[in-house]
Coordinates of C-alpha atoms and ligand atoms in Angstrom, one line a residue:
K146 CA 0.0 -0.6 0.2
T147 CA 1.1 3.1 -0.5
A148 CA 0.0 6.7 0.7
N149 CA -0.5 9.8 -1.8
I150 CA 0.2 12.3 1.5
G151 CA 2.5 12.5 4.2
V152 CA 1.9 14.4 7.8
V153 CA 5.4 14.8 10.1
G154 CA 4.4 15.8 13.7
L155 CA 1.1 14.6 15.2
A156 CA 0.6 16.3 17.9
V157 CA -2.7 18.5 18.0
M158 CA -2.6 20.0 14.7
G159 CA -1.2 17.1 12.7
S160 CA -3.7 14.4 13.8
N161 CA -6.4 16.4 13.0
L162 CA -4.9 17.3 9.6
A163 CA -4.1 14.3 9.1
R164 CA -7.5 12.7 9.9
N165 CA -9.1 15.2 7.9
L166 CA -6.5 14.1 4.8
A167 CA -7.3 10.7 5.6
S168 CA -11.3 11.1 5.0
R169 CA -11.6 12.2 2.3
E170 CA -11.9 10.4 -1.4
G171 CA -9.1 9.0 -2.3
N172 CA -6.5 9.4 0.4
T173 CA -4.0 7.7 2.0
V174 CA -2.0 8.8 4.1
A175 CA 1.1 8.4 6.1
V176 CA 2.1 9.2 9.4
Y177 CA 5.5 9.9 11.3
N178 CA 6.3 11.9 14.5
R179 CA 9.8 12.0 16.0
S180 CA 8.7 10.2 19.4
H181 CA 6.5 6.6 18.1
D182 CA 4.4 6.2 20.7
K183 CA 1.8 9.5 19.1
T184 CA 1.9 7.5 15.9
E185 CA 1.0 4.3 17.6
H186 CA -1.8 6.4 19.8
L187 CA -3.2 7.7 16.4
V188 CA -2.9 5.5 14.1
S189 CA -4.8 2.9 17.3
T190 CA -7.5 5.2 18.1
H191 CA -8.7 5.7 14.3
P192 CA -8.2 2.7 12.3
E193 CA -11.5 4.3 10.2
A194 CA -8.6 6.6 8.7
G195 CA -6.6 3.4 7.2
F196 CA -3.0 5.4 8.0
I197 CA -0.6 3.7 7.3
S198 CA 2.5 4.2 10.3
T199 CA 5.4 4.6 10.2
S200 CA 8.8 4.6 12.4
T201 CA 11.4 5.9 11.0
Y202 CA 11.6 9.2 8.2
E203 CA 13.6 5.9 5.5
E204 CA 10.4 4.0 5.7
F205 CA 8.1 7.1 5.8
A206 CA 9.5 8.2 2.3
A207 CA 9.3 4.4 1.1
S208 CA 5.6 4.7 1.8
L209 CA 4.9 7.5 -0.1
S210 CA 4.5 7.3 -4.1
Q211 CA 5.5 10.1 -6.3
P212 CA 6.0 13.3 -5.9
R213 CA 6.2 12.5 -2.8
T214 CA 4.2 14.5 -0.5
A215 CA 4.3 15.6 3.1
I216 CA 3.4 18.4 5.7
I217 CA 4.7 18.8 8.7
M218 CA 2.9 20.0 11.5
V219 CA 5.8 20.7 14.2
K220 CA 6.7 23.2 16.3
A221 CA 7.3 25.9 14.5
G222 CA 11.5 26.8 14.3
R223 CA 14.0 24.1 15.2
G224 CA 12.4 21.4 15.4
T225 CA 11.0 22.8 11.3
D226 CA 14.5 23.0 10.5
A227 CA 15.8 19.7 12.0
V228 CA 12.2 17.7 9.8
I229 CA 13.4 19.4 6.8
E230 CA 16.9 18.3 7.2
E231 CA 15.7 14.5 7.2
L232 CA 13.5 14.9 4.9
V233 CA 16.0 16.1 2.5
K234 CA 18.0 13.4 3.2
V235 CA 15.4 10.8 1.6
F236 CA 13.3 12.3 -0.2
E237 CA 14.0 12.7 -4.4
P238 CA 13.8 16.2 -7.1
G239 CA 10.4 16.9 -7.4
D240 CA 8.8 15.9 -4.3
I241 CA 7.1 18.3 -1.9
I242 CA 7.7 19.5 1.7
V243 CA 4.9 21.4 3.2
D244 CA 5.4 23.3 6.3
G245 CA 2.0 24.1 7.7
G246 CA 3.4 25.7 10.9
N247 CA 3.7 29.0 12.0
A248 CA 6.8 29.8 10.3
L249 CA 8.0 33.3 10.0
F250 CA 8.0 34.4 6.5
T251 CA 11.5 35.0 6.5
D252 CA 12.0 32.1 7.5
T253 CA 10.4 30.3 4.7
I254 CA 11.7 32.2 1.9
R255 CA 15.5 31.0 3.6
R256 CA 14.2 27.1 4.0
E257 CA 12.8 27.5 0.2
K258 CA 16.1 28.9 -1.1
A259 CA 17.8 26.2 0.7
V260 CA 15.8 22.8 -0.5
R261 CA 15.1 24.4 -4.3
E262 CA 19.0 23.3 -4.1
T263 CA 18.5 19.5 -4.0
G264 CA 15.7 19.6 -6.9
I265 CA 13.0 19.2 -4.0
N266 CA 9.7 21.9 -3.8
F267 CA 9.0 23.5 -0.5
V268 CA 6.1 25.2 0.0
G269 CA 5.7 27.6 3.4
M270 CA 2.1 26.8 3.7
G271 CA -0.3 29.1 6.8
V272 CA -3.3 27.4 8.2
S273 CA -5.7 29.0 10.0
G274 CA -9.1 27.6 12.5
G275 CA -7.5 26.1 15.1
E276 CA -7.6 22.2 15.8
E277 CA -11.3 22.0 14.4
G278 CA -10.4 24.1 11.6
A279 CA -7.4 21.2 11.2
L280 CA -10.0 18.6 11.3
L281 CA -13.1 19.9 9.3
G282 CA -11.7 22.3 7.6
P283 CA -9.2 25.5 7.7
S284 CA -8.6 28.1 6.2
I285 CA -5.0 27.3 4.0
M286 CA -3.0 29.7 2.8
P287 CA -0.1 27.9 0.5
G288 CA 2.9 29.3 -0.6
G289 CA 5.5 27.6 -3.1
S290 CA 6.5 27.1 -6.7
D291 CA 3.5 27.1 -9.1
E292 CA 4.4 23.3 -10.4
S293 CA 4.0 22.1 -6.3
W294 CA 0.2 24.0 -6.4
V295 CA -0.8 21.4 -9.3
T296 CA 0.2 18.5 -7.0
L297 CA -0.6 20.1 -3.9
G298 CA -3.8 22.2 -5.4
P299 CA -6.2 19.0 -5.2
I300 CA -5.7 17.7 -2.3
L301 CA -5.7 21.1 -0.6
K302 CA -9.0 22.0 -2.0
S303 CA -10.4 18.4 -0.6
I304 CA -9.7 19.0 3.3
A305 CA -9.6 23.1 2.9
A306 CA -13.1 24.6 4.5
I307 CA -15.9 25.8 1.6
A308 CA -16.9 28.7 1.8
E309 CA -20.3 30.0 -0.4
G310 CA -19.3 26.8 -2.4
E311 CA -15.8 27.7 -2.6
P312 CA -12.9 25.9 -0.8
C313 CA -10.9 28.3 1.8
V314 CA -7.9 27.8 -0.2
T315 CA -5.5 29.7 -3.0
H316 CA -2.2 29.5 -4.4
I317 CA -0.8 32.7 -2.6
G318 CA 1.9 33.4 -4.3
H319 CA 5.4 32.1 -4.1
D320 CA 8.0 31.3 -1.8
G321 CA 7.0 33.1 2.1
A322 CA 3.7 34.6 0.1
G323 CA 1.9 31.9 2.6
H324 CA 3.3 32.4 5.7
F325 CA 3.2 36.5 5.1
V326 CA -0.6 36.5 4.6
K327 CA -1.4 33.7 7.4
M328 CA 1.1 36.2 9.6
V329 CA -1.3 39.7 8.3
H330 CA -4.7 37.2 9.2
N331 CA -3.1 36.6 12.7
G332 CA -2.3 40.5 12.9
I333 CA -5.6 41.7 11.6
E334 CA -7.2 38.6 14.2
Y335 CA -5.8 40.4 17.3
A336 CA -7.4 44.3 15.8
D337 CA -10.7 42.6 15.4
M338 CA -10.8 41.0 19.2
Q339 CA -9.1 44.4 20.8
L340 CA -12.2 45.8 19.2
I341 CA -14.9 44.2 20.1
A342 CA -13.3 43.9 23.4
E343 CA -13.6 47.8 23.4
A344 CA -16.6 47.5 22.4
Y345 CA -17.6 45.3 25.5
D346 CA -15.9 47.5 27.7
L347 CA -17.8 50.4 27.0
I348 CA -20.9 48.7 26.9
R349 CA -20.3 47.5 30.5
R350 CA -19.4 50.9 31.7
G351 CA -22.0 52.9 29.7
T352 CA -25.2 51.3 30.3
N353 CA -24.2 48.5 33.2
K354 CA -25.4 45.8 31.7
S355 CA -24.5 42.4 33.0
P356 CA -22.3 40.4 30.6
A357 CA -24.8 38.4 29.6
E358 CA -27.0 41.1 29.1
I359 CA -24.1 42.2 26.2
A360 CA -23.9 39.0 25.1
D361 CA -27.3 39.3 24.0
V362 CA -26.0 42.9 22.0
F363 CA -23.1 40.8 20.3
A364 CA -25.8 38.0 19.3
E365 CA -28.2 40.4 17.5
W366 CA -24.5 42.3 15.9
N367 CA -24.6 38.8 14.6
G368 CA -27.7 38.8 12.7
G369 CA -25.7 42.4 10.5
E370 CA -23.0 43.6 8.8
L371 CA -20.6 42.9 12.1
E372 CA -21.1 38.9 11.1
S373 CA -18.5 37.0 12.1
Y374 CA -17.1 34.3 13.9
L375 CA -15.5 36.0 16.5
I376 CA -18.4 37.9 17.4
E377 CA -20.3 35.1 17.9
I378 CA -18.1 33.6 20.2
T379 CA -18.1 36.7 22.3
A380 CA -21.3 36.3 22.9
E381 CA -20.5 32.4 24.0
V382 CA -17.5 33.7 26.5
L383 CA -20.3 36.5 27.9
R384 CA -23.2 34.1 28.9
Q385 CA -20.8 31.8 30.3
V386 CA -21.2 31.5 34.2
D387 CA -17.8 30.1 36.0
A388 CA -18.9 27.0 38.0
D389 CA -17.0 28.0 41.4
T390 CA -18.6 31.3 41.7
N391 CA -21.5 31.3 40.0
K392 CA -20.3 34.7 38.4
P393 CA -19.6 35.8 35.1
L394 CA -16.7 34.2 34.2
V395 CA -15.1 37.0 32.0
D396 CA -15.0 38.6 35.5
I397 CA -13.2 35.5 37.1
I398 CA -10.6 35.7 34.2
L399 CA -7.2 37.6 35.3
D400 CA -7.4 40.3 32.7
Q401 CA -4.0 40.1 31.2
A402 CA -4.1 38.8 27.7
G403 CA -0.9 36.4 25.7
A404 CA 0.3 36.8 22.9
K405 CA 2.1 34.0 20.5
G406 CA 4.0 36.3 18.5
T407 CA 2.2 37.0 15.3
G408 CA 0.7 39.8 16.3
A409 CA 4.2 41.2 17.0
W410 CA 5.3 40.2 14.0
T411 CA 2.9 41.7 11.1
V412 CA 4.1 44.6 13.5
Q413 CA 7.6 44.3 13.3
T414 CA 6.9 43.3 9.4
A415 CA 5.3 46.6 8.4
L416 CA 7.3 49.2 10.6
D417 CA 10.3 47.7 7.9
L418 CA 8.3 48.1 5.0
G419 CA 6.9 50.9 6.1
V420 CA 2.9 50.4 6.1
P421 CA 1.5 52.5 8.9
V422 CA -0.8 49.5 10.5
S423 CA -2.0 51.8 13.9
G424 CA -4.9 49.5 14.6
I425 CA -3.1 46.3 14.5
A426 CA -0.3 47.9 16.6
E427 CA -2.9 49.6 18.9
A428 CA -4.4 45.6 19.6
T429 CA -0.4 44.4 19.5
F430 CA 0.9 47.1 22.7
A431 CA -2.9 46.4 24.4
R432 CA -2.0 43.0 25.0
S433 CA 0.8 44.2 26.3
L434 CA 0.1 46.9 28.4
S435 CA -2.7 44.6 29.9
S436 CA -0.2 42.1 30.9
H437 CA 2.6 44.1 33.3
A438 CA 0.4 43.5 36.3
E439 CA 3.7 45.7 38.6
Q440 CA 3.2 48.5 36.2
R441 CA -0.5 49.2 36.1
A442 CA -0.4 48.4 39.8
V443 CA 1.7 51.6 40.4
S444 CA -0.3 53.7 37.9
R445 CA -4.0 53.0 39.8
D446 CA -4.2 56.1 41.4
L447 CA -3.0 58.3 38.9
P448 CA -5.6 61.2 38.2
G449 CA -8.3 61.0 36.1
P450 CA -11.6 62.9 34.6
A451 CA -13.6 63.9 37.4
Q452 CA -16.3 62.8 35.1
A453 CA -17.5 59.2 34.7
L454 CA -19.4 57.7 32.2
T455 CA -23.0 58.6 32.0
V456 CA -25.2 57.8 29.4
D457 CA -28.5 58.6 28.6
D458 CA -29.9 56.8 26.1
A459 CA -28.3 52.9 26.1
D460 CA -29.7 51.8 23.0
S461 CA -28.3 54.8 20.8
F462 CA -25.2 54.7 23.3
I463 CA -25.1 50.6 22.0
E464 CA -25.9 51.5 18.5
D465 CA -23.0 54.6 18.4
V466 CA -20.0 52.1 20.2
R467 CA -21.7 49.0 16.9
L468 CA -21.6 51.7 14.5
A469 CA -17.9 52.7 15.9
L470 CA -16.9 49.4 16.2
F471 CA -17.8 49.1 12.4
A472 CA -16.0 51.5 11.2
S473 CA -13.1 50.6 13.1
K474 CA -12.7 47.8 11.7
I475 CA -12.4 49.0 8.3
V476 CA -9.9 50.4 9.1
A477 CA -8.3 47.5 10.9
Y478 CA -8.7 45.2 7.0
S479 CA -7.5 48.1 5.3
Q480 CA -4.1 48.2 7.2
G481 CA -3.9 44.5 6.7
F482 CA -4.4 44.3 3.5
D483 CA -2.6 47.3 2.6
E484 CA 0.5 45.6 4.5
I485 CA 0.1 42.4 1.5
R486 CA -0.1 44.9 -0.5
A487 CA 3.4 46.1 0.1
G488 CA 4.6 42.8 1.0
A489 CA 3.7 41.1 -2.2
S490 CA 6.0 44.4 -4.1
A491 CA 8.8 43.9 -1.6
Y492 CA 9.6 40.0 -2.3
G493 CA 7.7 39.7 -5.4
W494 CA 4.7 38.1 -4.8
N495 CA 2.1 38.6 -7.5
I496 CA -0.9 38.0 -4.8
D497 CA -4.7 38.5 -5.7
L498 CA -6.4 40.5 -2.6
G499 CA -9.3 39.5 -3.2
A500 CA -8.8 35.6 -3.6
V501 CA -7.2 36.3 0.2
S502 CA -10.2 38.0 1.7
K503 CA -12.2 35.1 -0.1
I504 CA -10.6 32.3 1.7
W505 CA -10.9 34.1 4.9
R506 CA -14.8 33.8 4.7
G507 CA -14.5 30.0 5.9
G508 CA -12.3 27.8 8.6
C509 CA -10.5 31.0 10.0
I510 CA -10.7 32.7 12.8
I511 CA -11.5 36.3 11.0
R512 CA -14.0 34.6 8.6
A513 CA -17.1 36.4 8.2
Q514 CA -19.7 37.8 5.6
F515 CA -17.4 41.3 5.4
L516 CA -15.4 39.6 3.5
N517 CA -17.0 39.5 0.4
R518 CA -16.9 43.1 0.4
I519 CA -13.6 43.3 0.4
A520 CA -13.6 40.5 -2.9
D521 CA -15.8 42.9 -4.5
A522 CA -13.3 46.3 -4.0
Y523 CA -10.6 44.1 -5.2
R524 CA -13.0 42.5 -8.1
D525 CA -14.2 46.6 -9.3
A526 CA -10.2 47.8 -9.0
V527 CA -7.8 45.3 -8.6
E528 CA -5.1 48.1 -8.0
L529 CA -7.2 49.8 -5.6
P530 CA -4.4 51.6 -3.6
V531 CA -6.6 52.3 0.0
L532 CA -9.5 49.4 0.1
L533 CA -11.2 51.9 2.4
T534 CA -11.5 54.0 0.0
A535 CA -14.1 51.3 -1.9
P536 CA -18.0 52.3 -2.4
Y537 CA -19.3 50.2 -0.2
F538 CA -16.9 50.8 2.6
V539 CA -17.1 55.0 1.9
E540 CA -20.4 54.4 2.0
A541 CA -20.4 52.5 5.5
L542 CA -18.3 55.0 6.9
G543 CA -19.9 58.2 6.2
R544 CA -22.4 56.1 8.0
A545 CA -20.8 55.8 11.4
Q546 CA -18.2 58.0 11.5
D547 CA -20.6 61.1 13.8
A548 CA -21.2 57.9 15.6
W549 CA -17.1 56.6 15.3
R550 CA -16.3 60.3 16.9
R551 CA -18.8 60.2 19.5
I552 CA -17.3 57.1 21.2
V553 CA -13.7 58.5 20.7
S554 CA -14.7 61.5 22.4
I555 CA -17.0 60.1 25.0
S556 CA -14.1 57.3 26.5
A557 CA -11.5 59.8 26.2
A558 CA -13.5 62.3 28.1
A559 CA -14.6 59.5 30.4
G560 CA -11.3 58.0 31.1
L561 CA -11.8 54.9 29.4
P562 CA -9.3 53.2 27.0
A563 CA -10.1 53.0 23.9
P564 CA -6.7 52.5 21.8
A565 CA -7.8 50.8 18.7
F566 CA -11.1 53.1 18.2
S567 CA -9.5 56.1 18.7
S568 CA -6.2 54.9 16.9
S569 CA -8.2 54.1 13.5
L570 CA -10.2 57.5 14.0
A571 CA -6.4 59.1 14.1
Y572 CA -5.6 57.1 10.6
Y573 CA -8.9 57.6 8.7
D574 CA -8.5 61.6 9.7
G575 CA -4.4 61.0 8.8
L576 CA -5.5 59.7 5.3
R577 CA -8.3 62.5 4.3
A578 CA -6.1 65.6 5.7
E579 CA -5.5 67.9 2.8
R580 CA -2.0 68.9 4.9
L581 CA -0.7 67.0 7.2
P582 CA 1.9 69.0 10.0
A583 CA 4.3 66.6 8.2
A584 CA 5.6 69.9 6.9
L585 CA 6.8 70.8 9.8
I586 CA 8.1 68.1 10.6
Q587 CA 10.5 68.3 7.2
G588 CA 11.2 72.1 8.6
Q589 CA 12.6 70.1 11.7
R590 CA 14.6 67.8 10.2
D591 CA 15.9 70.2 7.7
F592 CA 16.8 72.3 10.8
F593 CA 18.4 69.8 13.1
G594 CA 20.0 67.4 10.3
A595 CA 19.8 69.3 7.1
H596 CA 17.7 66.4 5.3
T597 CA 16.3 68.7 3.2
Y598 CA 12.8 69.0 1.9
K599 CA 10.6 69.4 -1.1
R600 CA 8.5 72.3 -1.9
I601 CA 4.5 72.0 -3.0
D602 CA 5.7 74.7 -6.1
K603 CA 8.8 73.6 -7.3
E604 CA 10.5 70.7 -8.4
G605 CA 13.8 69.7 -6.6
T606 CA 15.1 69.7 -3.4
F607 CA 16.0 72.5 -0.9
H608 CA 17.7 73.5 2.1
T609 CA 17.8 76.3 4.4
L610 CA 20.9 77.5 5.6
W611 CA 19.3 77.4 9.1
S612 CA 22.6 78.3 11.5
G613 CA 23.3 80.8 8.7
D614 CA 21.4 83.8 6.8
R615 CA 18.6 81.8 6.5
T616 CA 18.0 81.7 2.9
E617 CA 17.1 78.8 0.5
I618 CA 19.0 77.0 -1.7
E619 CA 19.2 73.8 -3.8
A620 CA 20.8 71.1 -2.5
E621 CA 21.5 67.0 -3.5
D622 CA 18.5 64.5 -2.5
T623 CA 19.5 62.9 1.0
H624 CA 15.7 62.5 2.6
Ligands
NBP175 P1 3.4 22.0 18.7 O1 3.4 22.8 18.0 O2 3.1 21.9 20.4 O3 4.5 20.8 18.7 C1 4.3 19.8 18.8 C2 5.2 18.9 18.2 O4 6.1 19.6 17.6 C3 4.9 17.0 18.2 O5 4.7 16.3 17.0 C4 7.0 16.6 18.4 O6 7.3 15.6 18.0 C5 7.1 17.8 17.0 N1 8.6 18.2 17.5 C6 9.1 19.4 18.2 BR1 8.5 19.8 19.5 N2 10.7 19.2 18.0 C7 11.0 18.3 16.7 C8 11.9 17.6 16.3 N3 13.3 18.6 16.7 N4 12.0 16.7 15.0 C9 10.6 16.4 15.3 N5 9.5 16.8 15.2 C10 9.8 17.6 16.2 O7 1.9 21.2 17.9 P2 0.7 21.8 17.2 O8 -0.2 22.8 18.5 O9 -0.1 20.5 16.8 O10 1.4 22.9 16.6 C11 2.0 22.4 14.7 C12 1.9 23.1 14.6 O11 1.2 24.0 13.5 C13 3.1 24.8 15.0 O12 4.4 25.2 14.0 C14 1.5 25.7 15.3 O13 2.3 27.2 15.8 C15 0.6 25.4 13.9 N6 -0.5 25.8 14.2 C16 -1.1 25.5 15.7 C17 -2.3 26.1 15.8 C18 -3.2 25.6 16.6 O14 -4.1 26.4 17.1 N7 -2.6 25.1 17.6 C19 -3.1 26.6 14.8 C20 -2.4 26.9 13.6 C21 -1.1 26.8 13.1 P3 7.3 14.7 19.6 O15 5.9 14.6 20.0 O16 8.5 14.2 19.4 O17 7.4 15.8 20.6

């Protein structure tokens, strides 16, 4: 018996992905794990899958039909390099090694280059949707060569989530493109979660509604333009009652948010690319701030405003919060797609942004109705420079902006942190501005560092002789 696909790494993600693969018509799956007991456990608990159990890399390679195709699902980092090193020894030119772990895209670019030298294909593949997604249908973001996509495409389409009849997988682009897009997906996820958390907090403080009552608000929102997995699970979390204390679980959970680093990668990469993903950055920093318990403890007595948040009409306040959330969410996605566009241009990937939005409609954490509107926007204008200037979003922002401004003002006046709401609004107004005070910054830079500036009224690069007679001279362009 030979397998058409193999999985290396049988912790929760690998096991579930292997079972997903095995459940599809026509697939026979070979499995391997460094500690063989995990392999035995998977094979014996899932006889229906018909796995081919292997205990060495040689046996694993021998069990695969050609071109051999193996998906690695191990802890990202050194583990991935260790497995690649072994597979390269037993695979042959034309075979395909896929890394489905959460690799940093620059590692994927490096690995692809190294593996390609051997004639073996290397595909970095983002997989989103957690354990359940891996088992039932994830959103899959493969990079790698066109040649590997020919073999891999049909297999991945068969295991991906389905959204409106279409599998949630597309060939994103060469080498690290898939992991890059997965990284930005996670960054957008951070922003989306922070915005929802700010909305919850404002409603709670503004209306004194209980978490269970706010769960109803989110459940209702989930029936409209905010419909998404994250809004849906927010209602579930808010409704949960702690068995020990009988209090809402959300009041018992320690308010320090963890992070595994993909949000930070998104922001670090955006800084390198010069893309202002301020909403994603605020969301990432908000998690950091929350986790600095000692700093929060010594800051608790800092002065705040005399006036607490007062809300006269709870229903209209909640509607304002909803609109602020929607507008800020549009900004977060617009910034995320801007980063993908910039990454594609910097790394030479040909990424179809509309196709990316479509494969996020199912299987992944940010799955949402709204992504159809993004797909529409890129269908109508492939080269759209700013996503939020597409007609649908312009209309939505026009409808939301007054409420958004009210919410940002009210929260600032009441001393309530709403960093993602307010930074998203500042980004929006920054983009809209006819003139920005960047002109003054250029003047300052020229003053202390002779960094030169351009003029609005004539070509060329200029410097003012600040320490001399303050006349202007034409200068070399030094930036
Ligand atoms: P883990 O990230 O916990 O990794 C455990 C697996 O890595 C085990 O199979 C382990 O083998 C193997 N491994 C390690 Br550690 N070092 C190894 C080495 N040097 N050589 C060979 N194998 C090695 O597993 P996971 O949570 O299933 O995640 C797998 C990948 O999927 C990760 O990259 C993760 O970031 C990514 N991912 C996870 C999720 C999620 O929701 N959990 C979602 C999307 C992507 P052993 O059994 O012999 O120790």
